[in-house]
Amino acid sequence: ERGARGFGYDAVFAPRDGNGLTFAEMSLEEKHALGHRGRAFRALAEVLRR
């Protein structure tokens, strides 16, 4: 476990494109950019633009 931010399992999960950081070590902006909710929102926004 690494990092003091976030909650739950954020200190355990390190996304592939997170430069070796766990979600708990990232800023909120970084976490939102790489997290599943941010990806889902961007995909929805792309569909709505069409």
PDB file of N, CA and C in Angstrom:
ATOM      1  N   GLU A   1       0.840  -1.180   0.000  1.00  0.00           N
ATOM      2  CA  GLU A   1       0.000   0.000   0.000  1.00  0.00           C
ATOM      3  C   GLU A   1       0.879   1.235   0.000  1.00  0.00           C
ATOM      4  N   ARG A   2       0.509   2.199  -0.867  1.00  0.00           N
ATOM      5  CA  ARG A   2       1.278   3.441  -0.965  1.00  0.00           C
ATOM      6  C   ARG A   2       0.326   4.606  -1.180  1.00  0.00           C
ATOM      7  N   GLY A   3       0.608   5.717  -0.534  1.00  0.00           N
ATOM      8  CA  GLY A   3      -0.152   6.941  -0.734  1.00  0.00           C
ATOM      9  C   GLY A   3      -1.142   7.224   0.377  1.00  0.00           C
ATOM     10  N   ALA A   4      -1.475   8.493   0.524  1.00  0.00           N
ATOM     11  CA  ALA A   4      -2.368   8.921   1.602  1.00  0.00           C
ATOM     12  C   ALA A   4      -3.668   9.525   1.095  1.00  0.00           C
ATOM     13  N   ARG A   5      -3.807   9.693  -0.206  1.00  0.00           N
ATOM     14  CA  ARG A   5      -5.029  10.294  -0.751  1.00  0.00           C
ATOM     15  C   ARG A   5      -6.038   9.209  -1.079  1.00  0.00           C
ATOM     16  N   GLY A   6      -7.231   9.636  -1.396  1.00  0.00           N
ATOM     17  CA  GLY A   6      -8.254   8.704  -1.835  1.00  0.00           C
ATOM     18  C   GLY A   6      -8.872   7.937  -0.697  1.00  0.00           C
ATOM     19  N   PHE A   7      -9.452   6.793  -1.038  1.00  0.00           N
ATOM     20  CA  PHE A   7     -10.133   5.976  -0.048  1.00  0.00           C
ATOM     21  C   PHE A   7     -10.167   4.537  -0.526  1.00  0.00           C
ATOM     22  N   GLY A   8     -10.583   3.663   0.339  1.00  0.00           N
ATOM     23  CA  GLY A   8     -10.724   2.261  -0.036  1.00  0.00           C
ATOM     24  C   GLY A   8      -9.430   1.666  -0.552  1.00  0.00           C
ATOM     25  N   TYR A   9      -9.490   1.151  -1.761  1.00  0.00           N
ATOM     26  CA  TYR A   9      -8.354   0.453  -2.356  1.00  0.00           C
ATOM     27  C   TYR A   9      -7.440   1.356  -3.183  1.00  0.00           C
ATOM     28  N   ASP A  10      -7.617   2.670  -3.120  1.00  0.00           N
ATOM     29  CA  ASP A  10      -6.782   3.579  -3.915  1.00  0.00           C
ATOM     30  C   ASP A  10      -5.293   3.389  -3.653  1.00  0.00           C
ATOM     31  N   ALA A  11      -4.927   3.015  -2.434  1.00  0.00           N
ATOM     32  CA  ALA A  11      -3.509   2.836  -2.094  1.00  0.00           C
ATOM     33  C   ALA A  11      -2.936   1.539  -2.656  1.00  0.00           C
ATOM     34  N   VAL A  12      -3.793   0.696  -3.214  1.00  0.00           N
ATOM     35  CA  VAL A  12      -3.367  -0.609  -3.720  1.00  0.00           C
ATOM     36  C   VAL A  12      -3.258  -0.618  -5.245  1.00  0.00           C
ATOM     37  N   PHE A  13      -4.170   0.058  -5.934  1.00  0.00           N
ATOM     38  CA  PHE A  13      -4.232  -0.021  -7.387  1.00  0.00           C
ATOM     39  C   PHE A  13      -3.349   1.018  -8.064  1.00  0.00           C
ATOM     40  N   ALA A  14      -2.512   0.546  -8.982  1.00  0.00           N
ATOM     41  CA  ALA A  14      -1.662   1.407  -9.804  1.00  0.00           C
ATOM     42  C   ALA A  14      -2.006   1.125 -11.264  1.00  0.00           C
ATOM     43  N   PRO A  15      -2.646   2.075 -11.957  1.00  0.00           N
ATOM     44  CA  PRO A  15      -3.018   1.832 -13.350  1.00  0.00           C
ATOM     45  C   PRO A  15      -1.788   1.698 -14.241  1.00  0.00           C
ATOM     46  N   ARG A  16      -1.938   1.004 -15.346  1.00  0.00           N
ATOM     47  CA  ARG A  16      -0.817   0.753 -16.268  1.00  0.00           C
ATOM     48  C   ARG A  16      -0.149   2.032 -16.740  1.00  0.00           C
ATOM     49  N   ASP A  17      -0.950   3.046 -17.019  1.00  0.00           N
ATOM     50  CA  ASP A  17      -0.379   4.286 -17.545  1.00  0.00           C
ATOM     51  C   ASP A  17      -0.257   5.369 -16.471  1.00  0.00           C
ATOM     52  N   GLY A  18      -0.083   4.951 -15.219  1.00  0.00           N
ATOM     53  CA  GLY A  18       0.019   5.890 -14.103  1.00  0.00           C
ATOM     54  C   GLY A  18       1.429   6.179 -13.648  1.00  0.00           C
ATOM     55  N   ASN A  19       2.425   5.859 -14.469  1.00  0.00           N
ATOM     56  CA  ASN A  19       3.838   6.121 -14.142  1.00  0.00           C
ATOM     57  C   ASN A  19       4.266   5.493 -12.820  1.00  0.00           C
ATOM     58  N   GLY A  20       3.709   4.338 -12.496  1.00  0.00           N
ATOM     59  CA  GLY A  20       4.103   3.622 -11.290  1.00  0.00           C
ATOM     60  C   GLY A  20       3.450   4.109 -10.013  1.00  0.00           C
ATOM     61  N   LEU A  21       2.574   5.096 -10.108  1.00  0.00           N
ATOM     62  CA  LEU A  21       1.897   5.622  -8.924  1.00  0.00           C
ATOM     63  C   LEU A  21       0.600   4.870  -8.653  1.00  0.00           C
ATOM     64  N   THR A  22       0.244   4.745  -7.389  1.00  0.00           N
ATOM     65  CA  THR A  22      -1.083   4.234  -7.046  1.00  0.00           C
ATOM     66  C   THR A  22      -2.061   5.398  -7.150  1.00  0.00           C
ATOM     67  N   PHE A  23      -3.368   5.086  -7.180  1.00  0.00           N
ATOM     68  CA  PHE A  23      -4.366   6.152  -7.211  1.00  0.00           C
ATOM     69  C   PHE A  23      -4.247   7.053  -5.984  1.00  0.00           C
ATOM     70  N   ALA A  24      -3.829   6.512  -4.844  1.00  0.00           N
ATOM     71  CA  ALA A  24      -3.692   7.296  -3.613  1.00  0.00           C
ATOM     72  C   ALA A  24      -2.500   8.248  -3.654  1.00  0.00           C
ATOM     73  N   GLU A  25      -1.579   8.046  -4.593  1.00  0.00           N
ATOM     74  CA  GLU A  25      -0.421   8.932  -4.729  1.00  0.00           C
ATOM     75  C   GLU A  25      -0.654  10.027  -5.770  1.00  0.00           C
ATOM     76  N   MET A  26      -1.723   9.908  -6.535  1.00  0.00           N
ATOM     77  CA  MET A  26      -2.006  10.856  -7.614  1.00  0.00           C
ATOM     78  C   MET A  26      -2.848  12.018  -7.120  1.00  0.00           C
ATOM     79  N   SER A  27      -2.765  13.117  -7.875  1.00  0.00           N
ATOM     80  CA  SER A  27      -3.682  14.225  -7.619  1.00  0.00           C
ATOM     81  C   SER A  27      -5.074  13.790  -8.076  1.00  0.00           C
ATOM     82  N   LEU A  28      -6.074  14.514  -7.642  1.00  0.00           N
ATOM     83  CA  LEU A  28      -7.442  14.192  -8.033  1.00  0.00           C
ATOM     84  C   LEU A  28      -7.607  14.279  -9.548  1.00  0.00           C
ATOM     85  N   GLU A  29      -6.950  15.243 -10.177  1.00  0.00           N
ATOM     86  CA  GLU A  29      -7.032  15.400 -11.630  1.00  0.00           C
ATOM     87  C   GLU A  29      -6.434  14.191 -12.346  1.00  0.00           C
ATOM     88  N   GLU A  30      -5.282  13.723 -11.865  1.00  0.00           N
ATOM     89  CA  GLU A  30      -4.651  12.541 -12.470  1.00  0.00           C
ATOM     90  C   GLU A  30      -5.532  11.311 -12.291  1.00  0.00           C
ATOM     91  N   LYS A  31      -6.074  11.143 -11.107  1.00  0.00           N
ATOM     92  CA  LYS A  31      -6.924   9.985 -10.822  1.00  0.00           C
ATOM     93  C   LYS A  31      -8.153   9.985 -11.730  1.00  0.00           C
ATOM     94  N   HIS A  32      -8.781  11.142 -11.899  1.00  0.00           N
ATOM     95  CA  HIS A  32      -9.966  11.226 -12.749  1.00  0.00           C
ATOM     96  C   HIS A  32      -9.624  10.967 -14.208  1.00  0.00           C
ATOM     97  N   ALA A  33      -8.445  11.388 -14.632  1.00  0.00           N
ATOM     98  CA  ALA A  33      -8.036  11.172 -16.020  1.00  0.00           C
ATOM     99  C   ALA A  33      -7.797   9.697 -16.313  1.00  0.00           C
ATOM    100  N   LEU A  34      -7.316   8.943 -15.326  1.00  0.00           N
ATOM    101  CA  LEU A  34      -6.958   7.542 -15.544  1.00  0.00           C
ATOM    102  C   LEU A  34      -7.990   6.554 -15.018  1.00  0.00           C
ATOM    103  N   GLY A  35      -8.860   6.991 -14.143  1.00  0.00           N
ATOM    104  CA  GLY A  35      -9.818   6.091 -13.511  1.00  0.00           C
ATOM    105  C   GLY A  35     -10.948   5.678 -14.439  1.00  0.00           C
ATOM    106  N   HIS A  36     -11.696   4.677 -14.030  1.00  0.00           N
ATOM    107  CA  HIS A  36     -12.768   4.134 -14.860  1.00  0.00           C
ATOM    108  C   HIS A  36     -13.896   5.137 -15.079  1.00  0.00           C
ATOM    109  N   ARG A  37     -14.174   5.973 -14.115  1.00  0.00           N
ATOM    110  CA  ARG A  37     -15.248   6.957 -14.286  1.00  0.00           C
ATOM    111  C   ARG A  37     -14.869   8.011 -15.320  1.00  0.00           C
ATOM    112  N   GLY A  38     -13.630   8.461 -15.273  1.00  0.00           N
ATOM    113  CA  GLY A  38     -13.178   9.443 -16.259  1.00  0.00           C
ATOM    114  C   GLY A  38     -13.201   8.884 -17.666  1.00  0.00           C
ATOM    115  N   ARG A  39     -12.754   7.651 -17.817  1.00  0.00           N
ATOM    116  CA  ARG A  39     -12.782   7.012 -19.144  1.00  0.00           C
ATOM    117  C   ARG A  39     -14.208   6.845 -19.634  1.00  0.00           C
ATOM    118  N   ALA A  40     -15.116   6.432 -18.750  1.00  0.00           N
ATOM    119  CA  ALA A  40     -16.517   6.250 -19.131  1.00  0.00           C
ATOM    120  C   ALA A  40     -17.140   7.581 -19.542  1.00  0.00           C
ATOM    121  N   PHE A  41     -16.837   8.640 -18.797  1.00  0.00           N
ATOM    122  CA  PHE A  41     -17.382   9.950 -19.129  1.00  0.00           C
ATOM    123  C   PHE A  41     -16.879  10.429 -20.484  1.00  0.00           C
ATOM    124  N   ARG A  42     -15.596  10.247 -20.760  1.00  0.00           N
ATOM    125  CA  ARG A  42     -15.053  10.665 -22.057  1.00  0.00           C
ATOM    126  C   ARG A  42     -15.674   9.865 -23.195  1.00  0.00           C
ATOM    127  N   ALA A  43     -15.915   8.581 -22.992  1.00  0.00           N
ATOM    128  CA  ALA A  43     -16.559   7.760 -24.021  1.00  0.00           C
ATOM    129  C   ALA A  43     -17.991   8.231 -24.259  1.00  0.00           C
ATOM    130  N   LEU A  44     -18.715   8.543 -23.194  1.00  0.00           N
ATOM    131  CA  LEU A  44     -20.078   9.056 -23.329  1.00  0.00           C
ATOM    132  C   LEU A  44     -20.081  10.393 -24.055  1.00  0.00           C
ATOM    133  N   ALA A  45     -19.164  11.276 -23.703  1.00  0.00           N
ATOM    134  CA  ALA A  45     -19.083  12.580 -24.358  1.00  0.00           C
ATOM    135  C   ALA A  45     -18.838  12.420 -25.852  1.00  0.00           C
ATOM    136  N   GLU A  46     -18.000  11.469 -26.233  1.00  0.00           N
ATOM    137  CA  GLU A  46     -17.725  11.218 -27.652  1.00  0.00           C
ATOM    138  C   GLU A  46     -18.983  10.747 -28.376  1.00  0.00           C
ATOM    139  N   VAL A  47     -19.748   9.869 -27.762  1.00  0.00           N
ATOM    140  CA  VAL A  47     -20.995   9.381 -28.370  1.00  0.00           C
ATOM    141  C   VAL A  47     -21.981  10.533 -28.530  1.00  0.00           C
ATOM    142  N   LEU A  48     -22.084  11.382 -27.534  1.00  0.00           N
ATOM    143  CA  LEU A  48     -23.032  12.495 -27.586  1.00  0.00           C
ATOM    144  C   LEU A  48     -22.635  13.554 -28.607  1.00  0.00           C
ATOM    145  N   ARG A  49     -21.355  13.652 -28.934  1.00  0.00           N
ATOM    146  CA  ARG A  49     -20.906  14.625 -29.940  1.00  0.00           C
ATOM    147  C   ARG A  49     -21.330  14.234 -31.345  1.00  0.00           C
ATOM    148  N   ARG A  50     -21.603  12.983 -31.566  1.00  0.00           N
ATOM    149  CA  ARG A  50     -21.935  12.495 -32.922  1.00  0.00           C
ATOM    150  C   ARG A  50     -23.321  12.889 -33.341  1.00  0.00           C
TER     151      ARG A  50
END
